[in-house]
CSV table of C-alpha atoms in Angstrom, one decimal:
chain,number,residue,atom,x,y,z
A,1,UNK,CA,-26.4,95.1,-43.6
A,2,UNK,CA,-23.8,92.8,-44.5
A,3,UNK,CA,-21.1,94.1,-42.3
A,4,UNK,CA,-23.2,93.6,-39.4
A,5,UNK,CA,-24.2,90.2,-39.8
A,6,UNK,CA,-20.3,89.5,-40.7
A,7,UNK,CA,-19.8,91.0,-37.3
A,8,UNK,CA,-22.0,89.1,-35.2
A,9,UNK,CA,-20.8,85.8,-36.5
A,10,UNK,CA,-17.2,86.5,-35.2
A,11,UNK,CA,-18.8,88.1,-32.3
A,12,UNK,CA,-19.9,84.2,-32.1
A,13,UNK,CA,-16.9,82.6,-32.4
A,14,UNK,CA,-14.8,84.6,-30.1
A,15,UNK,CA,-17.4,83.6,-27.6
A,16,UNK,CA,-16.9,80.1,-28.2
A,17,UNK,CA,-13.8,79.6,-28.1
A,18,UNK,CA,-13.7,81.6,-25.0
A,19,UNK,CA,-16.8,79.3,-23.4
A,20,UNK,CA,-14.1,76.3,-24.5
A,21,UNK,CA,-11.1,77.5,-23.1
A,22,UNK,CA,-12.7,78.7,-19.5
A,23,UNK,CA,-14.3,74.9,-19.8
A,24,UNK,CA,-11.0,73.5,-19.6
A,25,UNK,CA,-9.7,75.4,-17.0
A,26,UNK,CA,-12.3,74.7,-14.5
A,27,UNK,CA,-12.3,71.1,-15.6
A,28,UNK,CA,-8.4,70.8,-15.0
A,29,UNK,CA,-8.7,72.6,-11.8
A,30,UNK,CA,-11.6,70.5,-10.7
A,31,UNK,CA,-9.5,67.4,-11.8
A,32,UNK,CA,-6.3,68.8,-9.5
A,33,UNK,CA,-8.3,69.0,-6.4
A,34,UNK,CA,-9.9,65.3,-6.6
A,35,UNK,CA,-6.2,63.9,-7.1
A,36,UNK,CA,-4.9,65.9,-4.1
A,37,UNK,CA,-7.8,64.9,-2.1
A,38,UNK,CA,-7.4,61.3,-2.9
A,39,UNK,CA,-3.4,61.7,-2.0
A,40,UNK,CA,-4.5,63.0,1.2
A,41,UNK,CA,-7.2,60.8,2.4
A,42,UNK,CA,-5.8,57.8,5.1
A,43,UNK,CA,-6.3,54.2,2.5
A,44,UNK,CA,-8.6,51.7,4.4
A,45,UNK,CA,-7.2,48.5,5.6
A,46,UNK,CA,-3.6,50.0,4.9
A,47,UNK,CA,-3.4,52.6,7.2
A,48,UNK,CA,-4.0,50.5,10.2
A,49,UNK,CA,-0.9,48.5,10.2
A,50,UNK,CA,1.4,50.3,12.1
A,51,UNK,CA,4.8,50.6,10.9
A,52,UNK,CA,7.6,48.9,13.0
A,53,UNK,CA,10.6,50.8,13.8
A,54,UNK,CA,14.0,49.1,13.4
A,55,UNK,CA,14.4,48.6,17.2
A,56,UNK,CA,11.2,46.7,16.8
A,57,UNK,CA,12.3,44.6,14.4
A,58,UNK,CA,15.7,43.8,15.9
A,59,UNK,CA,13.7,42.6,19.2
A,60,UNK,CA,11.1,40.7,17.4
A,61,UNK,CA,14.3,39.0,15.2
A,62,UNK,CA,15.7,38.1,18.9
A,63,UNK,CA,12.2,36.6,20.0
A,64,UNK,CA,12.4,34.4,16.9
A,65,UNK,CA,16.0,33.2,17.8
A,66,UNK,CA,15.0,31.9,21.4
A,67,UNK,CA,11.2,31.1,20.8
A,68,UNK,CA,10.9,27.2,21.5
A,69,UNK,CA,7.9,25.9,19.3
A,70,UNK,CA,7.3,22.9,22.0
A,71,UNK,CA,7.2,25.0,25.2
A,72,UNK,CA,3.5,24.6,25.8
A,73,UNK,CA,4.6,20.7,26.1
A,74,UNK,CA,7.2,21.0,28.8
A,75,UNK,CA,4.2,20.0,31.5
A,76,UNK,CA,3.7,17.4,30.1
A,77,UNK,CA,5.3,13.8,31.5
A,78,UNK,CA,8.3,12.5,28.8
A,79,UNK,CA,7.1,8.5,27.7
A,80,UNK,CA,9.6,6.3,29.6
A,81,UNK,CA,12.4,4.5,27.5
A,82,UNK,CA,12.2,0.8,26.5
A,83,UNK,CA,14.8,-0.8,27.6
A,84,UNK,CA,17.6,-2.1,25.9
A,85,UNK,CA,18.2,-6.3,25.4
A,86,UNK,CA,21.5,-6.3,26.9
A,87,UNK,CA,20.2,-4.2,29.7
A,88,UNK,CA,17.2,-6.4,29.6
A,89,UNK,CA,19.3,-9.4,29.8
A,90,UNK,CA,21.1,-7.8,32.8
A,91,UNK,CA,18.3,-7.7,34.9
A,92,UNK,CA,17.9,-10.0,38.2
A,93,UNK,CA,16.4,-13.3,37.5
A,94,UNK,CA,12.4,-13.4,39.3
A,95,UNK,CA,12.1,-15.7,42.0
A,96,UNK,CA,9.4,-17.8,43.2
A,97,UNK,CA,8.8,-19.2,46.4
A,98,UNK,CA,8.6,-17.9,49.9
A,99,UNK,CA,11.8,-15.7,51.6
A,100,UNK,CA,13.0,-19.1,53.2
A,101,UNK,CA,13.9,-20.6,50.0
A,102,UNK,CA,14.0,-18.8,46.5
A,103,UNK,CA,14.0,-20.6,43.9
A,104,UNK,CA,15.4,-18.5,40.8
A,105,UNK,CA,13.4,-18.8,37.6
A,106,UNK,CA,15.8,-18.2,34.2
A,107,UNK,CA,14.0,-16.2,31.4
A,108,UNK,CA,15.0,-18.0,28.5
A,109,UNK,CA,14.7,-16.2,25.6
A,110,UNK,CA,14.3,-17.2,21.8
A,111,UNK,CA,18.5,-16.4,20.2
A,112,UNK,CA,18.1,-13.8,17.5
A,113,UNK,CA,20.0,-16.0,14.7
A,114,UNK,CA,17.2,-18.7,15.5
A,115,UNK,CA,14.2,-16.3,14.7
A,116,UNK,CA,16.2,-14.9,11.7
A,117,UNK,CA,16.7,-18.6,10.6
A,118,UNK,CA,12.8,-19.3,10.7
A,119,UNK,CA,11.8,-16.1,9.4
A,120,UNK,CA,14.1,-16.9,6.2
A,121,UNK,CA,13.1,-20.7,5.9
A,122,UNK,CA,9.8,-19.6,5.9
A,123,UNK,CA,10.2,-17.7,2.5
A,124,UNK,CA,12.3,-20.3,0.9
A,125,UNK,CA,9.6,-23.1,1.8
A,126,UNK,CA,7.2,-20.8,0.1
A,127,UNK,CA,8.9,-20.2,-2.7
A,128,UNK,CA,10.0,-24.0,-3.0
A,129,UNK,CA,6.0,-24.6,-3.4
A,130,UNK,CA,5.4,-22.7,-6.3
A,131,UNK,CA,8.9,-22.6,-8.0
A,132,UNK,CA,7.8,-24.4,-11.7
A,133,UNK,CA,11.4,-25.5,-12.1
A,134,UNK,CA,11.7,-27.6,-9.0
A,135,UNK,CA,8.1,-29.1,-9.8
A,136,UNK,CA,9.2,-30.2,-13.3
A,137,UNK,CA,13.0,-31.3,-11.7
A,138,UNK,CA,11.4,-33.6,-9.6
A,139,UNK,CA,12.7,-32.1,-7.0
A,140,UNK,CA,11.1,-32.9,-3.6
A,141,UNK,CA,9.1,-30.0,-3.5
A,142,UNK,CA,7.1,-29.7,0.4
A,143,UNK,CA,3.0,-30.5,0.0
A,144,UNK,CA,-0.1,-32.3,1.1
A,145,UNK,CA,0.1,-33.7,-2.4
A,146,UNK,CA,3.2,-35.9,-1.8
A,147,UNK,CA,1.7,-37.4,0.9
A,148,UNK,CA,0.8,-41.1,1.0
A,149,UNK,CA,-2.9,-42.1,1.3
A,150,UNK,CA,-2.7,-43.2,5.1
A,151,UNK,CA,-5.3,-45.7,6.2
A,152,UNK,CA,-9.2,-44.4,6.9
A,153,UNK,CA,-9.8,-43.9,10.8
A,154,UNK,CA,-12.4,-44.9,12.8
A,155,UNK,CA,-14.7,-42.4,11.7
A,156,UNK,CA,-12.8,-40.7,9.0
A,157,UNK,CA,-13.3,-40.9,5.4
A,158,UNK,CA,-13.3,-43.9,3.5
A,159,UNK,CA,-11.8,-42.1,0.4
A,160,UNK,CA,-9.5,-40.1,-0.8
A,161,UNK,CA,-10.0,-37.5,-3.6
A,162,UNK,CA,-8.0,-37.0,-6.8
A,163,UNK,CA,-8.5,-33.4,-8.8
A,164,UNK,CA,-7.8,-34.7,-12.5
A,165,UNK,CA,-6.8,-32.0,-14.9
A,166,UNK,CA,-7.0,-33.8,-18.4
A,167,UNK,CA,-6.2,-37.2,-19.4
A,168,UNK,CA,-4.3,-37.5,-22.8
A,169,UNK,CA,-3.1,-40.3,-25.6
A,170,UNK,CA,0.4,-38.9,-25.6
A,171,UNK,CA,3.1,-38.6,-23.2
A,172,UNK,CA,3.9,-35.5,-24.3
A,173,UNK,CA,0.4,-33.4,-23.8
A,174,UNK,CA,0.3,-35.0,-20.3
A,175,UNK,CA,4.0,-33.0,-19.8
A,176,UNK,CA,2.3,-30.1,-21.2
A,177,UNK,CA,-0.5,-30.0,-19.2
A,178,UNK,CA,1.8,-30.8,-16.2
A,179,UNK,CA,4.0,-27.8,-16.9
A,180,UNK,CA,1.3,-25.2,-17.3
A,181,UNK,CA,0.4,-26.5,-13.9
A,182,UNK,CA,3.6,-26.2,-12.2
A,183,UNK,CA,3.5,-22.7,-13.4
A,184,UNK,CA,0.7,-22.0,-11.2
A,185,UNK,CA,2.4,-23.5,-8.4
A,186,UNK,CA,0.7,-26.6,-8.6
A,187,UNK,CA,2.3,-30.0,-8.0
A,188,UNK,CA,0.5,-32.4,-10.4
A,189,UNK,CA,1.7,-36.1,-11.6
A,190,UNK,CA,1.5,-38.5,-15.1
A,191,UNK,CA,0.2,-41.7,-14.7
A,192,UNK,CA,-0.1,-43.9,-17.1
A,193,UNK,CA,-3.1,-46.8,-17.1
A,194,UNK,CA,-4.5,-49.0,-20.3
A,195,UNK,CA,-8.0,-48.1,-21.0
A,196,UNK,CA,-10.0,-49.5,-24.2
A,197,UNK,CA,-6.8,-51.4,-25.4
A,198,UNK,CA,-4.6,-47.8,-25.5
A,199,UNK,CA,-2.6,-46.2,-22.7
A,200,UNK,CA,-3.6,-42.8,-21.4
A,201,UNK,CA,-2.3,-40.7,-19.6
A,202,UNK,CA,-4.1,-38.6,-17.0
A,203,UNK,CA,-2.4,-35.5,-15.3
A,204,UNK,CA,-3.6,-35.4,-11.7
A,205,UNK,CA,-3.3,-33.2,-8.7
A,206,UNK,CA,-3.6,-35.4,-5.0
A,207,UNK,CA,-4.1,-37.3,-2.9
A,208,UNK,CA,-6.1,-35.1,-0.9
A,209,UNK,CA,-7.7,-36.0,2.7
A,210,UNK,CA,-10.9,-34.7,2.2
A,211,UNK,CA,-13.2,-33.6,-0.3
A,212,UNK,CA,-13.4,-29.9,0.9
A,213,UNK,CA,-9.2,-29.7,0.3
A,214,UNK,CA,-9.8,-31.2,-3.5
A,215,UNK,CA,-12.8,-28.7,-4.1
A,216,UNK,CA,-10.2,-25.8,-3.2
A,217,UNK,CA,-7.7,-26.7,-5.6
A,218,UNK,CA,-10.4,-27.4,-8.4
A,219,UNK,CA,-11.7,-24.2,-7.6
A,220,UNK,CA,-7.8,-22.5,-8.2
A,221,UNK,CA,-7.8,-24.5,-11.7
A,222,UNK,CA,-10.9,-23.1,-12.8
A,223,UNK,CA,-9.7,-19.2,-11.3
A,224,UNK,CA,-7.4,-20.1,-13.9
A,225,UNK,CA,-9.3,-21.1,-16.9
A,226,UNK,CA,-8.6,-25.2,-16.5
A,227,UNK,CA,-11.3,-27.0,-16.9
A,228,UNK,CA,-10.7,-30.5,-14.3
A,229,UNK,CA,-12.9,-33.2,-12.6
A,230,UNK,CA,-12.9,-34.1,-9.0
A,231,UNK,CA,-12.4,-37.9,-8.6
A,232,UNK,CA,-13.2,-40.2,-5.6
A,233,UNK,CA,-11.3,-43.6,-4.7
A,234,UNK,CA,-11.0,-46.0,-1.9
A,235,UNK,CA,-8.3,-45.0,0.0
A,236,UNK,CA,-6.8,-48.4,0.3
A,237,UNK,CA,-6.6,-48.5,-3.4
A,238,UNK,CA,-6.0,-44.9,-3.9
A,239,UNK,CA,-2.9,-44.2,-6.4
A,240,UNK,CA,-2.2,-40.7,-8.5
């Protein structure tokens, strides 16, 4: 009895491994035929492009040499050239009149050192407004300020207006005051007057025309964080 059932159980084994091995196979053969149908079957989107030859590519290398990118705008009409100024300064003078008697009519045109000239004054006026150093030189610096109070029109304004930016009991906070101005660009002066049996002295921007012009420049003082007061006199007594 026992060397029958010792039998059987390698009788078991053997068809195992057997079972195992013929497993493998048919999976390793089943594997080969799915890679060789994969290497066979056309790839989409790949297969598609057709391969150039190199006599292709040498003609399509020649098209690029000679292709002209602005071709498609060779029907279309060129923009006319400006003329130059010393062919424009060549021309014939216009006449006007009838054909008995022309009378020529010169073009005078404005030099180019002239318009240089202005263009660069322009600049240097600007810059002689709001340069601090000229304001505290005493320089004569260009501005409405400076001006003298004229005498009222018929019609205009009896007064003139005066934008006072501090009054002071030294002579030396009035310069102060007056130099934080001028570095704003402002043009401000230092009078001096007896009040209550002392001297003060009040740092003022003006004379100014109108009341609208001294609003303007109080408004600048207090874009700049100075407090000032807008101050009205006749304009025959007017003085900074």
């Amino acid at each position: 009895m026992k060397f029958g059932s010792g039998a059987r159980r390698q009788a078991q084994r053997g068809g195992f491994v057997l079972g195992m091995i013929v497993g493998l196979l048919v999976g390793l053969a089943i594997a080969l035929g799915v890679a060789l149908y994969i290497a066979k079957v056309p790839v989409p989107f790949m297969d598609k492009v057709g391969h150039r030859t190199p006599e292709q590519e040498a003609q399509e290398a020649e098209k690029l040499k000679t292709w002209d990118p602005n071709a498609g705008l060779a029907g279309k009409q060129a923009p006319r050239p400006v003329p130059a100024a010393s062919e424009a300064g060549s021309a014939p003078l216009p006449y006007v009149g009838g054909a008995s008697s022309p009378v020529p009519v010169a073009v005078v045109g404005k030099p180019a050192s002239a318009a240089k000239a202005a263009s660069a004054a322009a600049p240097a006026e600007a810059k002689s407004k709001r340069d601090p150093a000229a304001i505290l030189s005493g320089a004569p610096v260009p501005n409405h300020a400076d001006k003298p109070a004229e005498p009222a029109a018929a019609g205009a304004d009896p007064f003139v207006y005066f934008v006072q930016a501090g009054a002071y009991s030294s002579a030396n906070d009035a310069e102060q005051q007056r130099a934080r101005l001028a570095m704003q660009g402002l043009v401000a002066k230092v009078s001096e007057r007896e009040q209550a049996g002392r001297n003060v002295y009040r740092v003022r921007l003006g004379p100014f025309d109108s009341r609208d012009e001294a609003e303007r420049q109080q408004d600048r003082l207090k874009g700049a964080g100075m407090d000032s007061a807008l101050v009205r006199v006749e304009r025959s007594k007017a003085q900074p």
